[in-house]
XYZ file of C-alpha atoms in Angstrom:
435
model
C 92.633 126.988 118.828
C 95.357 129.573 119.767
C 95.760 128.221 123.263
C 95.630 124.581 121.978
C 98.351 125.414 119.488
C 100.519 127.119 122.127
C 100.267 123.989 124.268
C 101.067 121.843 121.238
C 104.279 123.745 120.630
C 105.242 123.496 124.267
C 104.636 119.758 124.092
C 106.772 119.506 120.938
C 109.601 121.451 122.677
C 109.588 119.213 125.750
C 109.474 116.062 123.647
C 112.282 117.289 121.354
C 114.398 118.386 124.338
C 114.026 114.922 125.860
C 114.802 113.197 122.591
C 117.946 115.349 122.052
C 119.232 114.612 125.590
C 118.602 110.910 125.246
C 120.539 110.702 121.860
C 123.355 113.064 122.698
C 122.513 116.140 120.501
C 122.458 119.839 121.593
C 120.172 121.135 118.748
C 117.979 119.939 115.866
C 117.572 121.450 112.418
C 114.353 120.377 110.666
C 114.316 121.227 106.924
C 111.020 121.830 105.153
C 112.322 120.047 102.023
C 113.609 120.683 98.514
C 111.576 120.903 95.292
C 111.574 117.719 93.273
C 111.697 117.961 89.492
C 110.441 115.122 87.358
C 113.029 113.194 85.402
C 113.962 114.747 81.991
C 111.623 117.578 82.637
C 111.615 121.138 84.037
C 108.334 120.760 85.953
C 108.404 120.363 89.771
C 106.239 117.833 91.472
C 103.781 119.091 94.127
C 105.836 119.888 97.224
C 105.238 117.926 100.434
C 106.726 119.462 103.489
C 108.944 117.193 105.645
C 106.397 115.608 108.114
C 108.774 116.263 111.081
C 108.747 119.948 110.161
C 104.936 119.988 109.689
C 104.505 118.449 113.114
C 105.433 121.784 114.551
C 103.609 124.228 112.289
C 101.579 124.514 109.129
C 103.986 126.467 106.980
C 104.041 125.314 103.298
C 106.763 125.602 100.789
C 110.328 124.414 100.437
C 113.628 125.421 101.971
C 112.397 126.725 105.341
C 114.239 125.672 108.469
C 113.052 125.068 112.046
C 115.802 125.040 114.684
C 115.053 123.477 118.120
C 117.399 124.357 120.997
C 116.927 123.306 124.627
C 115.673 126.092 126.768
C 115.191 128.510 123.893
C 112.250 129.531 121.822
C 112.091 127.523 118.580
C 113.357 129.415 115.568
C 111.877 129.550 112.099
C 113.907 130.644 109.197
C 111.317 131.593 106.509
C 112.684 131.504 102.985
C 110.937 133.881 100.635
C 112.816 134.156 97.331
C 112.867 137.273 95.196
C 111.007 135.793 92.259
C 108.785 136.905 89.424
C 108.107 133.589 87.906
C 105.907 132.326 90.778
C 103.946 134.183 93.358
C 105.718 134.387 96.735
C 102.945 135.095 99.177
C 103.879 137.195 102.112
C 103.927 135.477 105.477
C 101.367 137.815 107.070
C 100.373 137.224 110.634
C 99.526 133.500 110.986
C 98.168 132.217 114.318
C 101.407 130.313 115.021
C 103.797 133.193 114.595
C 104.075 134.249 118.250
C 105.376 130.775 119.279
C 108.600 131.164 117.265
C 111.654 133.377 116.841
C 111.228 134.341 113.161
C 113.927 135.272 110.588
C 113.159 135.947 106.962
C 115.703 135.338 104.164
C 115.623 135.184 100.378
C 117.422 131.895 99.725
C 118.429 128.652 101.359
C 122.178 129.607 101.606
C 121.096 132.503 103.817
C 118.967 130.246 105.908
C 121.956 127.896 106.526
C 124.014 130.853 107.841
C 121.456 131.196 110.646
C 121.307 127.500 111.493
C 123.630 125.951 114.035
C 126.302 123.427 113.070
C 128.760 120.948 114.500
C 128.935 117.375 115.604
C 126.156 117.663 118.189
C 123.617 119.310 115.853
C 121.155 116.847 114.267
C 119.629 117.401 110.792
C 116.382 115.817 109.547
C 115.551 116.564 105.923
C 116.057 115.674 102.312
C 119.325 117.602 101.648
C 122.125 115.676 103.442
C 124.713 117.156 101.035
C 123.826 120.618 101.927
C 123.793 119.735 105.582
C 127.250 118.256 105.363
C 128.497 121.277 103.353
C 127.327 123.581 106.147
C 129.015 121.734 109.039
C 126.609 119.024 110.020
C 128.486 115.867 110.892
C 127.552 112.798 108.722
C 126.526 110.815 111.907
C 124.119 113.654 112.802
C 122.151 113.461 109.567
C 118.908 111.510 110.043
C 120.239 109.818 113.237
C 118.063 106.765 113.585
C 117.857 106.837 117.402
C 116.581 110.460 117.280
C 114.189 109.830 114.344
C 112.659 106.816 116.116
C 111.932 108.928 119.204
C 110.322 111.713 117.170
C 108.301 109.089 115.227
C 107.099 107.519 118.428
C 106.032 110.937 119.812
C 103.931 111.549 116.713
C 101.658 108.630 117.568
C 100.185 110.574 120.593
C 98.236 113.494 119.368
C 97.826 116.725 121.251
C 94.359 118.415 121.574
C 95.465 120.791 118.810
C 96.131 117.914 116.485
C 92.814 116.221 117.304
C 91.001 119.495 116.511
C 92.747 119.692 113.160
C 91.964 116.105 112.346
C 88.266 116.733 113.312
C 88.072 119.786 111.051
C 89.671 117.768 108.252
C 86.884 115.143 108.839
C 84.185 117.809 108.775
C 85.495 119.018 105.276
C 85.670 115.464 104.106
C 82.120 114.833 105.251
C 80.857 117.645 103.032
C 82.649 116.034 100.110
C 81.256 112.572 100.801
C 77.718 113.842 100.933
C 78.072 115.668 97.671
C 79.659 112.601 96.038
C 76.896 110.299 97.175
C 74.224 112.738 95.773
C 76.240 112.768 92.448
C 76.486 108.959 92.378
C 72.755 108.481 93.013
C 72.026 110.817 90.068
C 74.039 108.465 87.760
C 77.177 110.574 87.429
C 80.526 109.245 86.146
C 83.552 108.635 88.364
C 85.147 111.849 87.147
C 81.904 113.820 87.805
C 81.684 112.394 91.284
C 85.290 113.328 91.954
C 84.622 116.870 90.754
C 81.586 117.139 93.004
C 83.697 115.939 95.980
C 86.460 118.464 95.398
C 84.037 121.286 94.880
C 82.195 120.487 98.146
C 85.531 120.319 100.148
C 86.469 123.619 98.570
C 90.070 122.684 97.428
C 91.996 121.702 94.355
C 93.330 118.195 93.901
C 96.868 118.800 95.149
C 95.425 120.013 98.565
C 93.933 116.752 99.204
C 95.802 114.361 101.631
C 95.683 111.589 99.090
C 94.315 110.913 95.620
C 90.584 110.157 95.702
C 89.414 106.550 95.142
C 85.945 106.622 93.438
C 85.156 103.155 92.233
C 81.947 102.168 90.481
C 80.824 98.554 90.542
C 83.562 95.979 89.866
C 86.398 98.588 90.285
C 85.711 98.487 94.060
C 87.670 95.254 94.094
C 90.866 97.305 93.262
C 92.020 98.528 96.686
C 93.732 101.700 95.421
C 91.794 102.380 92.379
C 92.684 105.936 91.006
C 91.177 106.085 87.477
C 88.326 108.446 86.927
C 86.289 107.005 84.114
C 84.326 109.434 82.180
C 82.169 107.031 80.151
C 80.777 104.843 82.854
C 77.568 106.065 84.432
C 74.672 104.849 86.478
C 76.811 102.604 88.717
C 74.989 100.271 91.066
C 77.697 100.383 93.716
C 80.148 103.128 94.642
C 83.134 102.642 96.921
C 84.461 106.073 97.786
C 87.758 106.549 99.843
C 88.473 110.285 100.145
C 89.799 112.620 102.749
C 90.421 116.343 103.271
C 93.156 118.434 104.881
C 93.356 121.139 107.599
C 96.647 122.675 108.765
C 98.506 119.735 107.322
C 96.470 117.015 108.936
C 94.389 114.651 106.790
C 91.143 112.727 107.313
C 90.713 109.246 105.703
C 87.014 108.270 105.145
C 85.600 105.416 103.233
C 81.954 104.655 102.470
C 80.202 102.203 100.147
C 76.847 103.111 98.688
C 74.382 101.106 96.578
C 71.290 101.861 94.450
C 68.144 99.866 94.531
C 69.424 98.060 91.391
C 72.419 96.625 93.160
C 72.533 92.900 93.966
C 70.360 92.172 96.950
C 72.998 90.011 98.722
C 75.634 92.632 98.166
C 73.440 95.313 99.629
C 72.975 93.083 102.687
C 76.797 92.711 102.941
C 77.155 96.483 102.860
C 74.612 96.965 105.687
C 76.048 94.232 107.737
C 79.637 95.339 107.382
C 78.626 98.794 108.529
C 77.376 97.220 111.749
C 80.590 95.142 112.093
C 82.577 98.313 111.627
C 80.690 100.051 114.432
C 81.023 97.064 116.675
C 84.827 97.112 116.132
C 85.023 100.839 116.891
C 83.124 100.176 120.169
C 85.829 97.806 121.220
C 88.648 100.468 120.950
C 90.110 101.205 124.341
C 93.537 101.646 125.940
C 95.406 98.473 126.519
C 94.011 96.474 123.690
C 96.639 95.180 121.139
C 95.653 96.447 117.696
C 96.412 92.997 116.212
C 93.764 91.523 118.423
C 91.274 94.042 117.142
C 92.203 93.082 113.607
C 91.720 89.376 114.357
C 88.333 90.191 115.830
C 87.503 91.809 112.570
C 88.236 88.599 110.691
C 86.055 86.650 113.125
C 83.136 88.998 112.619
C 83.555 88.970 108.888
C 83.563 85.239 108.878
C 80.222 85.260 110.582
C 78.887 87.853 108.076
C 80.030 85.821 105.161
C 78.549 82.632 106.595
C 75.225 84.394 107.237
C 74.889 85.523 103.632
C 75.978 82.032 102.447
C 79.274 83.105 100.770
C 81.216 80.552 102.932
C 79.954 77.572 104.939
C 81.836 78.059 108.236
C 81.990 81.087 110.446
C 83.782 82.467 113.546
C 87.121 81.270 114.704
C 86.833 78.057 112.623
C 86.610 79.967 109.420
C 89.492 82.284 110.374
C 91.679 79.309 111.355
C 91.094 77.698 108.007
C 91.962 80.984 106.187
C 88.514 81.335 104.617
C 88.346 85.057 105.218
C 91.842 85.992 103.869
C 90.808 86.306 100.133
C 87.917 88.579 101.166
C 89.636 90.800 103.643
C 93.211 91.048 102.417
C 94.385 94.348 104.032
C 94.960 95.545 107.556
C 92.130 96.883 109.697
C 93.660 100.358 109.976
C 96.650 102.612 110.409
C 97.779 105.570 112.437
C 96.531 108.936 111.113
C 98.017 112.393 111.472
C 100.429 114.602 109.440
C 100.703 111.629 107.139
C 97.712 109.571 106.136
C 99.608 106.387 106.913
C 101.331 107.902 109.946
C 104.577 106.578 111.405
C 105.607 104.176 114.166
C 102.831 101.589 113.680
C 105.290 98.730 113.942
C 107.648 100.291 116.547
C 108.179 98.558 119.815
C 109.147 101.549 121.855
C 110.623 105.086 121.652
C 114.086 103.405 121.549
C 113.159 101.508 118.423
C 112.761 97.878 117.530
C 110.197 96.413 115.144
C 107.099 94.548 116.035
C 106.230 92.780 112.792
C 102.629 91.875 111.798
C 101.513 88.296 112.431
C 102.505 86.076 109.421
C 98.813 85.538 108.382
C 98.206 89.292 108.396
C 101.279 90.730 106.591
C 99.659 94.011 105.560
C 98.631 95.109 109.042
C 100.125 98.572 109.369
C 99.654 98.893 113.175
C 100.949 96.223 115.687
C 101.015 98.653 118.685
C 98.985 98.342 121.827
C 96.203 100.934 121.692
C 96.904 103.908 124.025
C 95.361 107.206 124.932
C 95.832 109.987 122.375
C 96.402 107.715 119.388
C 94.428 108.333 116.260
C 93.860 105.601 113.733
C 91.477 104.287 111.200
C 89.050 101.302 111.567
C 88.334 100.066 108.031
C 87.160 96.457 107.592
C 86.432 95.391 104.089
C 84.960 92.505 101.944
C 86.023 92.258 98.294
C 85.522 89.783 95.417
C 88.902 89.748 93.803
C 89.510 86.874 91.387
C 93.277 87.009 91.788
C 92.960 86.180 95.478
C 90.076 83.745 95.126
C 91.574 81.744 92.317
C 93.906 79.580 94.515
C 90.912 78.679 96.669
C 88.869 77.294 93.821
C 90.959 74.084 93.683
C 92.479 74.048 97.127
C 91.650 71.851 100.147
C 88.909 74.204 101.265
C 87.235 74.677 97.848
C 84.049 73.120 99.112
C 83.735 75.766 101.742
C 82.937 78.483 99.262
C 79.695 79.199 97.478
C 81.246 79.761 94.044
C 78.142 80.534 92.021
C 77.226 83.290 94.486
C 80.805 84.636 94.626
C 80.883 84.827 90.824
C 77.600 86.731 90.858
C 78.947 89.119 93.394
C 82.193 89.865 91.547
C 80.497 92.535 89.399
C 79.736 94.475 92.599
C 83.473 94.823 93.421
C 83.801 95.295 97.144
C 82.797 97.191 100.250
C 84.858 99.098 102.685
C 83.747 101.223 105.706
C 86.291 103.520 107.337
C 86.145 105.902 110.325
C 88.881 107.825 112.132
C 88.928 107.410 115.936
C 90.867 109.051 118.732
C 91.567 106.923 121.828
C 90.339 108.434 125.153
C 90.837 107.305 128.770
C 87.534 105.378 128.763
C 87.421 104.239 125.094
C 87.300 106.282 121.903
C 85.709 109.267 120.163
C 84.645 108.668 116.576
C 85.710 111.741 114.594
C 83.921 110.623 111.384
C 80.352 109.565 112.162
C 79.064 113.086 113.052
C 80.140 114.314 109.680
C 79.862 111.390 107.178
């Protein structure tokens, strides 16, 4: 890991130097962020480090600064306040320390004194007023051309980043196994969540995103976050949970059923798992991600036809829009420092937007698949009355098996999600060995 990390920092330095040169800047100041206090309250929200800062090193907490200068070792200004209200843990000797020039100060004002300034120094962070007050030119604050290049670079992962994502996946796998056991024992959503967190070995704020643990019909709410205490012995559980390692998060979804679940729904779960694996097998450099998404709709159409939910299958069903109410979200998204990582719609390092196709407006990735990308593959089938209602009286109403659909609504939905890294010859599935 130490060598992988050293190589990672060298790559970051090279990429940053190229981005600075291309956009006319001499240095870059990355700010770790400022605490956010809830409105009309004195309580801070959990702090999320600026992702551009976190791309270099896993140093938590606010106010720190990372200074990147061409031809020089990157500099970290570590802010450790003199404080007795909250614990200020010592820096110690983290594995990343030798890759940086380190300065320790007690407040942000002192950190700014060590940071470069001027018209050719760029600043990326959430305190533009402070940056301006300390001599950063207004046009150098979050300069779009530079940010777009840094975003683009984040979509290609180094071996260090892949190792972090795989470890995050391993941890998530432990949680998923514990959650499944809890579900099969008849536990409530809250108890399943608690089993998950305990197995991962973290507290809630250390998760990359809030867990989704949906029993039965709640699986039809795509981002369901309630944790019901009074509902037990579910027949179906849709669980979408990840874990973190060094700032990188996994994103894993599974759908489990008991023997008491609807037989047709159980068949849908089994078949969708096969569809998901078939889609993963298609991942390779050069394939446009929207084409993979379209293929998912075609395969889901065949599945729904085979279980008699709809009458037509394949391209015919997709062209007629029959799969849209059942699979309303995108097939996946980039994964990394952020769970929904950046640049999914970017045309190039210079910018530009490649919007999703009109029929798939929620597709988060429109890029062509390339070596080093890490993204999710997560097809789903849901029974959502809000989306189905317009089809009940539309031109294609006779293409749907409404009695069966109404029966399946109590089962909610199914989603299967793996995290994959693109290789020269195809892909490596980071999830299946662990969950």
